[in-house]
PDB file of C-alpha atoms in Angstrom:
ATOM      1  CA  MET U   1     119.864 133.217  44.437  1.00  0.00           C
ATOM      2  CA  THR U   2     116.550 134.855  43.599  1.00  0.00           C
ATOM      3  CA  LEU U   3     115.810 131.732  41.588  1.00  0.00           C
ATOM      4  CA  PHE U   4     115.298 129.752  44.781  1.00  0.00           C
ATOM      5  CA  LYS U   5     112.979 132.238  46.464  1.00  0.00           C
ATOM      6  CA  ASN U   6     110.267 130.388  44.567  1.00  0.00           C
ATOM      7  CA  ARG U   7     109.906 127.366  46.848  1.00  0.00           C
ATOM      8  CA  PRO U   8     107.772 125.210  44.522  1.00  0.00           C
ATOM      9  CA  PHE U   9     110.359 125.654  41.787  1.00  0.00           C
ATOM     10  CA  ALA U  10     113.192 124.943  44.201  1.00  0.00           C
ATOM     11  CA  SER U  11     111.644 121.684  45.316  1.00  0.00           C
ATOM     12  CA  ALA U  12     110.782 120.662  41.772  1.00  0.00           C
ATOM     13  CA  ILE U  13     114.274 121.155  40.369  1.00  0.00           C
ATOM     14  CA  ALA U  14     115.941 119.363  43.273  1.00  0.00           C
ATOM     15  CA  PHE U  15     113.458 116.485  43.216  1.00  0.00           C
ATOM     16  CA  ALA U  16     113.946 116.056  39.490  1.00  0.00           C
ATOM     17  CA  VAL U  17     117.583 115.195  40.114  1.00  0.00           C
ATOM     18  CA  ALA U  18     116.350 112.067  41.778  1.00  0.00           C
ATOM     19  CA  THR U  19     113.415 111.164  39.739  1.00  0.00           C
ATOM     20  CA  ALA U  20     113.369 111.905  28.120  1.00  0.00           C
ATOM     21  CA  ILE U  21     115.245 111.840  25.540  1.00  0.00           C
ATOM     22  CA  PRO U  22     116.915 115.123  24.589  1.00  0.00           C
ATOM     23  CA  ALA U  23     115.964 116.156  21.071  1.00  0.00           C
ATOM     24  CA  SER U  24     119.538 117.088  20.240  1.00  0.00           C
ATOM     25  CA  PHE U  25     120.479 113.420  20.446  1.00  0.00           C
ATOM     26  CA  LEU U  26     117.713 112.115  18.207  1.00  0.00           C
ATOM     27  CA  ALA U  27     119.571 112.674  14.977  1.00  0.00           C
ATOM     28  CA  ALA U  28     119.937 110.105  12.208  1.00  0.00           C
ATOM     29  CA  PRO U  29     120.052 106.631  13.766  1.00  0.00           C
ATOM     30  CA  ALA U  30     123.476 105.107  14.179  1.00  0.00           C
ATOM     31  CA  PRO U  31     124.145 101.778  12.489  1.00  0.00           C
ATOM     32  CA  VAL U  32     123.041  98.891  14.669  1.00  0.00           C
ATOM     33  CA  GLU U  33     126.467  97.264  14.502  1.00  0.00           C
ATOM     34  CA  ALA U  34     128.111 100.463  15.812  1.00  0.00           C
ATOM     35  CA  ALA U  35     126.028 100.263  18.996  1.00  0.00           C
ATOM     36  CA  ALA U  36     126.461  96.549  19.615  1.00  0.00           C
ATOM     37  CA  GLY U  37     127.682  95.928  23.161  1.00  0.00           C
ATOM     38  CA  ASP U  38     127.346  99.555  24.270  1.00  0.00           C
ATOM     39  CA  LEU U  39     124.708  98.725  26.875  1.00  0.00           C
ATOM     40  CA  ASP U  40     127.100  96.308  28.557  1.00  0.00           C
ATOM     41  CA  ARG U  41     129.933  98.799  28.224  1.00  0.00           C
ATOM     42  CA  ALA U  42     127.838 101.490  29.926  1.00  0.00           C
ATOM     43  CA  VAL U  43     127.086  99.157  32.832  1.00  0.00           C
ATOM     44  CA  ASP U  44     130.780  98.324  33.138  1.00  0.00           C
ATOM     45  CA  ALA U  45     131.669 102.026  33.007  1.00  0.00           C
ATOM     46  CA  LEU U  46     129.272 102.901  35.830  1.00  0.00           C
ATOM     47  CA  ARG U  47     130.301  99.909  37.919  1.00  0.00           C
ATOM     48  CA  GLY U  48     133.926 100.867  37.380  1.00  0.00           C
ATOM     49  CA  ILE U  49     133.491 104.115  39.306  1.00  0.00           C
ATOM     50  CA  ALA U  50     134.469 103.415  42.910  1.00  0.00           C
ATOM     51  CA  THR U  51     134.351 107.109  43.779  1.00  0.00           C
ATOM     52  CA  MET U  52     133.908 110.234  41.687  1.00  0.00           C
ATOM     53  CA  LYS U  53     133.438 113.952  42.096  1.00  0.00           C
ATOM     54  CA  ALA U  54     132.256 116.227  39.311  1.00  0.00           C
ATOM     55  CA  ASP U  55     130.935 119.751  38.938  1.00  0.00           C
ATOM     56  CA  PHE U  56     127.340 119.858  37.729  1.00  0.00           C
ATOM     57  CA  VAL U  57     124.933 122.329  36.186  1.00  0.00           C
ATOM     58  CA  GLN U  58     121.251 121.485  36.624  1.00  0.00           C
ATOM     59  CA  THR U  59     118.763 123.071  34.229  1.00  0.00           C
ATOM     60  CA  ASP U  60     114.979 122.885  34.340  1.00  0.00           C
ATOM     61  CA  ARG U  61     112.580 122.873  31.397  1.00  0.00           C
ATOM     62  CA  ASN U  62     112.350 126.689  31.524  1.00  0.00           C
ATOM     63  CA  GLY U  63     116.096 127.079  31.102  1.00  0.00           C
ATOM     64  CA  GLN U  64     116.802 128.132  34.686  1.00  0.00           C
ATOM     65  CA  SER U  65     120.055 126.695  36.022  1.00  0.00           C
ATOM     66  CA  VAL U  66     121.854 126.084  39.284  1.00  0.00           C
ATOM     67  CA  SER U  67     125.280 124.534  39.835  1.00  0.00           C
ATOM     68  CA  GLY U  68     127.116 122.531  42.455  1.00  0.00           C
ATOM     69  CA  VAL U  69     129.288 119.477  43.117  1.00  0.00           C
ATOM     70  CA  MET U  70     128.220 115.852  42.797  1.00  0.00           C
ATOM     71  CA  THR U  71     129.941 113.141  44.841  1.00  0.00           C
ATOM     72  CA  LEU U  72     129.421 109.447  44.058  1.00  0.00           C
ATOM     73  CA  LYS U  73     130.586 106.397  45.988  1.00  0.00           C
ATOM     74  CA  ARG U  74     129.845 102.730  45.500  1.00  0.00           C
ATOM     75  CA  PRO U  75     127.646 101.131  46.528  1.00  0.00           C
ATOM     76  CA  GLY U  76     124.631 103.381  46.150  1.00  0.00           C
ATOM     77  CA  LYS U  77     125.805 106.653  47.665  1.00  0.00           C
ATOM     78  CA  ILE U  78     125.476 110.061  45.997  1.00  0.00           C
ATOM     79  CA  ARG U  79     125.417 113.689  47.119  1.00  0.00           C
ATOM     80  CA  PHE U  80     124.422 116.877  45.280  1.00  0.00           C
ATOM     81  CA  GLU U  81     125.865 119.890  47.086  1.00  0.00           C
ATOM     82  CA  TYR U  82     124.352 123.053  45.605  1.00  0.00           C
ATOM     83  CA  GLU U  83     126.145 126.359  45.182  1.00  0.00           C
ATOM     84  CA  LYS U  84     126.360 128.894  47.982  1.00  0.00           C
ATOM     85  CA  GLY U  85     123.035 130.581  48.601  1.00  0.00           C
ATOM     86  CA  VAL U  86     120.954 127.534  47.655  1.00  0.00           C
ATOM     87  CA  PRO U  87     119.705 125.957  50.924  1.00  0.00           C
ATOM     88  CA  LEU U  88     119.075 122.508  49.439  1.00  0.00           C
ATOM     89  CA  LEU U  89     120.827 119.171  49.628  1.00  0.00           C
ATOM     90  CA  VAL U  90     120.067 115.923  47.779  1.00  0.00           C
ATOM     91  CA  VAL U  91     121.804 112.877  49.234  1.00  0.00           C
ATOM     92  CA  SER U  92     121.565 109.088  49.196  1.00  0.00           C
ATOM     93  CA  ASN U  93     122.989 106.921  51.970  1.00  0.00           C
ATOM     94  CA  GLY U  94     122.802 103.767  49.858  1.00  0.00           C
ATOM     95  CA  LYS U  95     119.241 102.844  50.809  1.00  0.00           C
ATOM     96  CA  SER U  96     117.140 106.002  50.599  1.00  0.00           C
ATOM     97  CA  MET U  97     117.286 109.323  48.794  1.00  0.00           C
ATOM     98  CA  TYR U  98     116.691 112.526  50.743  1.00  0.00           C
ATOM     99  CA  MET U  99     115.954 116.079  49.694  1.00  0.00           C
ATOM    100  CA  VAL U 100     116.768 118.450  52.546  1.00  0.00           C
ATOM    101  CA  ASP U 101     115.436 122.004  52.456  1.00  0.00           C
ATOM    102  CA  TYR U 102     117.194 124.052  55.107  1.00  0.00           C
ATOM    103  CA  GLU U 103     115.198 127.197  54.406  1.00  0.00           C
ATOM    104  CA  VAL U 104     111.857 125.700  55.431  1.00  0.00           C
ATOM    105  CA  ASN U 105     113.296 122.877  57.609  1.00  0.00           C
ATOM    106  CA  GLN U 106     111.806 120.031  55.611  1.00  0.00           C
ATOM    107  CA  VAL U 107     113.114 116.612  54.592  1.00  0.00           C
ATOM    108  CA  GLN U 108     111.624 114.427  51.868  1.00  0.00           C
ATOM    109  CA  ARG U 109     112.606 110.774  51.596  1.00  0.00           C
ATOM    110  CA  TRP U 110     111.980 108.060  49.015  1.00  0.00           C
ATOM    111  CA  PRO U 111     113.516 104.635  48.262  1.00  0.00           C
ATOM    112  CA  ILE U 112     116.315 104.563  45.729  1.00  0.00           C
ATOM    113  CA  LYS U 113     114.473 101.839  43.819  1.00  0.00           C
ATOM    114  CA  ASN U 114     111.658 104.329  43.120  1.00  0.00           C
ATOM    115  CA  SER U 115     114.019 106.757  41.425  1.00  0.00           C
ATOM    116  CA  PRO U 116     115.555 106.670  37.949  1.00  0.00           C
ATOM    117  CA  LEU U 117     118.822 107.592  39.658  1.00  0.00           C
ATOM    118  CA  GLY U 118     118.944 103.915  40.526  1.00  0.00           C
ATOM    119  CA  ALA U 119     120.507 103.547  37.080  1.00  0.00           C
ATOM    120  CA  LEU U 120     123.547 105.392  38.444  1.00  0.00           C
ATOM    121  CA  LEU U 121     123.522 103.787  41.865  1.00  0.00           C
ATOM    122  CA  ASP U 122     122.761 100.184  40.865  1.00  0.00           C
ATOM    123  CA  PRO U 123     123.548  99.941  37.131  1.00  0.00           C
ATOM    124  CA  SER U 124     123.570  96.151  36.954  1.00  0.00           C
ATOM    125  CA  ARG U 125     119.958  96.026  38.072  1.00  0.00           C
ATOM    126  CA  ASP U 126     118.458  99.098  36.449  1.00  0.00           C
ATOM    127  CA  VAL U 127     120.462  99.657  33.274  1.00  0.00           C
ATOM    128  CA  LYS U 128     120.552  95.998  32.302  1.00  0.00           C
ATOM    129  CA  ARG U 129     116.890  95.366  33.075  1.00  0.00           C
ATOM    130  CA  TYR U 130     115.245  98.630  32.046  1.00  0.00           C
ATOM    131  CA  GLY U 131     117.760 100.320  29.755  1.00  0.00           C
ATOM    132  CA  LYS U 132     117.725 100.576  25.978  1.00  0.00           C
ATOM    133  CA  LEU U 133     120.106 102.199  23.552  1.00  0.00           C
ATOM    134  CA  VAL U 134     118.894 105.414  21.920  1.00  0.00           C
ATOM    135  CA  PRO U 135     120.314 106.278  18.463  1.00  0.00           C
ATOM    136  CA  THR U 136     122.467 109.404  18.491  1.00  0.00           C
ATOM    137  CA  GLY U 137     123.949 109.542  15.020  1.00  0.00           C
ATOM    138  CA  HIS U 138     127.393 110.097  16.589  1.00  0.00           C
ATOM    139  CA  SER U 139     129.776 107.192  16.890  1.00  0.00           C
ATOM    140  CA  ASP U 140     131.489 108.731  19.923  1.00  0.00           C
ATOM    141  CA  VAL U 141     128.246 109.257  21.867  1.00  0.00           C
ATOM    142  CA  VAL U 142     126.254 106.560  23.671  1.00  0.00           C
ATOM    143  CA  SER U 143     122.744 107.335  24.897  1.00  0.00           C
ATOM    144  CA  ILE U 144     120.706 104.982  27.098  1.00  0.00           C
ATOM    145  CA  GLU U 145     117.131 105.507  28.216  1.00  0.00           C
ATOM    146  CA  VAL U 146     116.180 103.810  31.481  1.00  0.00           C
ATOM    147  CA  ARG U 147     112.538 103.422  32.503  1.00  0.00           C
ATOM    148  CA  ASP U 148     110.342 100.736  34.021  1.00  0.00           C
ATOM    149  CA  PRO U 149     107.343 100.430  31.671  1.00  0.00           C
ATOM    150  CA  LYS U 150     105.317  98.828  34.444  1.00  0.00           C
ATOM    151  CA  ARG U 151     105.974 101.735  36.849  1.00  0.00           C
ATOM    152  CA  PRO U 152     105.585 104.973  34.885  1.00  0.00           C
ATOM    153  CA  GLU U 153     105.224 106.911  38.142  1.00  0.00           C
ATOM    154  CA  PHE U 154     108.959 106.386  38.697  1.00  0.00           C
ATOM    155  CA  GLY U 155     109.745 108.557  35.667  1.00  0.00           C
ATOM    156  CA  ALA U 156     112.692 107.992  33.334  1.00  0.00           C
ATOM    157  CA  ILE U 157     116.302 108.955  32.925  1.00  0.00           C
ATOM    158  CA  THR U 158     118.446 109.108  29.773  1.00  0.00           C
ATOM    159  CA  LEU U 159     122.185 108.729  30.385  1.00  0.00           C
ATOM    160  CA  ILE U 160     124.572 110.186  27.787  1.00  0.00           C
ATOM    161  CA  PHE U 161     128.176 109.035  27.594  1.00  0.00           C
ATOM    162  CA  ALA U 162     131.166 110.112  25.523  1.00  0.00           C
ATOM    163  CA  ARG U 163     133.808 107.620  24.525  1.00  0.00           C
ATOM    164  CA  ASP U 164     136.892 108.424  26.587  1.00  0.00           C
ATOM    165  CA  ALA U 165     139.765 105.988  27.056  1.00  0.00           C
ATOM    166  CA  SER U 166     140.782 107.683  30.305  1.00  0.00           C
ATOM    167  CA  ALA U 167     137.389 107.066  31.959  1.00  0.00           C
ATOM    168  CA  PRO U 168     136.380 103.833  33.703  1.00  0.00           C
ATOM    169  CA  GLY U 169     135.159 101.367  31.092  1.00  0.00           C
ATOM    170  CA  GLY U 170     136.100 103.770  28.311  1.00  0.00           C
ATOM    171  CA  LEU U 171     132.906 105.825  28.664  1.00  0.00           C
ATOM    172  CA  ARG U 172     132.549 109.173  30.452  1.00  0.00           C
ATOM    173  CA  LEU U 173     129.104 110.137  31.714  1.00  0.00           C
ATOM    174  CA  THR U 174     128.638 113.670  30.383  1.00  0.00           C
ATOM    175  CA  HIS U 175     125.034 114.340  31.383  1.00  0.00           C
ATOM    176  CA  TRP U 176     121.604 112.914  31.952  1.00  0.00           C
ATOM    177  CA  VAL U 177     118.027 114.026  31.348  1.00  0.00           C
ATOM    178  CA  ALA U 178     115.411 113.129  33.981  1.00  0.00           C
ATOM    179  CA  LEU U 179     111.701 113.097  33.283  1.00  0.00           C
ATOM    180  CA  ASP U 180     109.381 112.778  36.274  1.00  0.00           C
ATOM    181  CA  ALA U 181     105.822 111.478  36.377  1.00  0.00           C
ATOM    182  CA  GLN U 182     104.479 114.998  35.797  1.00  0.00           C
ATOM    183  CA  ASN U 183     106.529 115.329  32.598  1.00  0.00           C
ATOM    184  CA  HIS U 184     108.915 117.835  34.196  1.00  0.00           C
ATOM    185  CA  ARG U 185     112.278 117.595  32.483  1.00  0.00           C
ATOM    186  CA  THR U 186     115.604 118.391  34.119  1.00  0.00           C
ATOM    187  CA  THR U 187     119.072 118.154  32.579  1.00  0.00           C
ATOM    188  CA  VAL U 188     122.198 117.630  34.675  1.00  0.00           C
ATOM    189  CA  ARG U 189     125.529 118.195  32.925  1.00  0.00           C
ATOM    190  CA  LEU U 190     128.840 117.075  34.430  1.00  0.00           C
ATOM    191  CA  ARG U 191     132.358 118.377  33.963  1.00  0.00           C
ATOM    192  CA  ASN U 192     135.732 118.226  35.682  1.00  0.00           C
ATOM    193  CA  HIS U 193     135.350 114.546  36.551  1.00  0.00           C
ATOM    194  CA  ARG U 194     137.688 113.324  39.326  1.00  0.00           C
ATOM    195  CA  TYR U 195     137.858 109.547  39.706  1.00  0.00           C
ATOM    196  CA  GLY U 196     139.215 107.559  42.645  1.00  0.00           C
ATOM    197  CA  VAL U 197     139.095 110.452  45.106  1.00  0.00           C
ATOM    198  CA  SER U 198     138.980 109.829  48.840  1.00  0.00           C
ATOM    199  CA  VAL U 199     135.385 110.152  50.075  1.00  0.00           C
ATOM    200  CA  ALA U 200     134.319 109.384  53.647  1.00  0.00           C
ATOM    201  CA  ASP U 201     130.942 107.759  54.266  1.00  0.00           C
ATOM    202  CA  SER U 202     130.082 110.760  56.430  1.00  0.00           C
ATOM    203  CA  ALA U 203     129.707 112.752  53.188  1.00  0.00           C
ATOM    204  CA  PHE U 204     126.396 110.962  52.679  1.00  0.00           C
ATOM    205  CA  THR U 205     124.797 111.993  55.941  1.00  0.00           C
ATOM    206  CA  PHE U 206     123.113 115.306  56.692  1.00  0.00           C
ATOM    207  CA  LYS U 207     122.078 117.538  59.556  1.00  0.00           C
ATOM    208  CA  ASP U 208     118.341 117.101  60.027  1.00  0.00           C
ATOM    209  CA  PRO U 209     116.764 120.579  60.135  1.00  0.00           C
ATOM    210  CA  ARG U 210     113.478 119.436  61.654  1.00  0.00           C
ATOM    211  CA  LYS U 211     113.311 120.754  65.190  1.00  0.00           C
ATOM    212  CA  THR U 212     111.276 117.787  66.404  1.00  0.00           C
ATOM    213  CA  SER U 213     113.811 115.220  65.257  1.00  0.00           C
ATOM    214  CA  ARG U 214     117.341 114.490  66.308  1.00  0.00           C
ATOM    215  CA  ARG U 215     117.763 111.626  63.886  1.00  0.00           C
ATOM    216  CA  PRO U 216     120.856 111.771  61.688  1.00  0.00           C
ATOM    217  CA  GLY U 217     120.468 111.374  57.956  1.00  0.00           C
TER     218      GLY U 217
END
């Protein structure tokens, strides 16, 4: 894709996956009683996903998009496999998050706890401690903003769910909006959710492109 010939942009959009409240969800506030218990339900819904695959479309603040497949496995593992022609991989092995750039043979690493994606990977800790319900004005939509007010450099993530009886916990994660410390906003939308699929742990490793290292991911 010509989109990813711009290396700074490529790194920024991939990093934002792992690092905002969308205006479209800040409509008239929902009644307080309608949202009661939704924070706990969201935690239960995320914890109820043993494994999941979903197609994603990732869009930056300028409206440029790239797609791929997300794979999630408890505890703490996630992989973003980008579409053909995009030489990037974002993957977590349960302890650290990596962004692998195969075009320039670089690997960036940071602890999961420093990323808002911890809300997906460890919902009991992050969502319960740092999450708050955001009014949506739609009874079938649940929006939760997760940020650590004491660590603004970690950014924030807003998780948006749709009520769906067929999804774990009765809530289906439809998309999230990540805001990094530089105020760069990225939206990741999910579709074609597949729950309970077989996923090997090897899916969360990677081939290290750095010529001086033979360490596996």
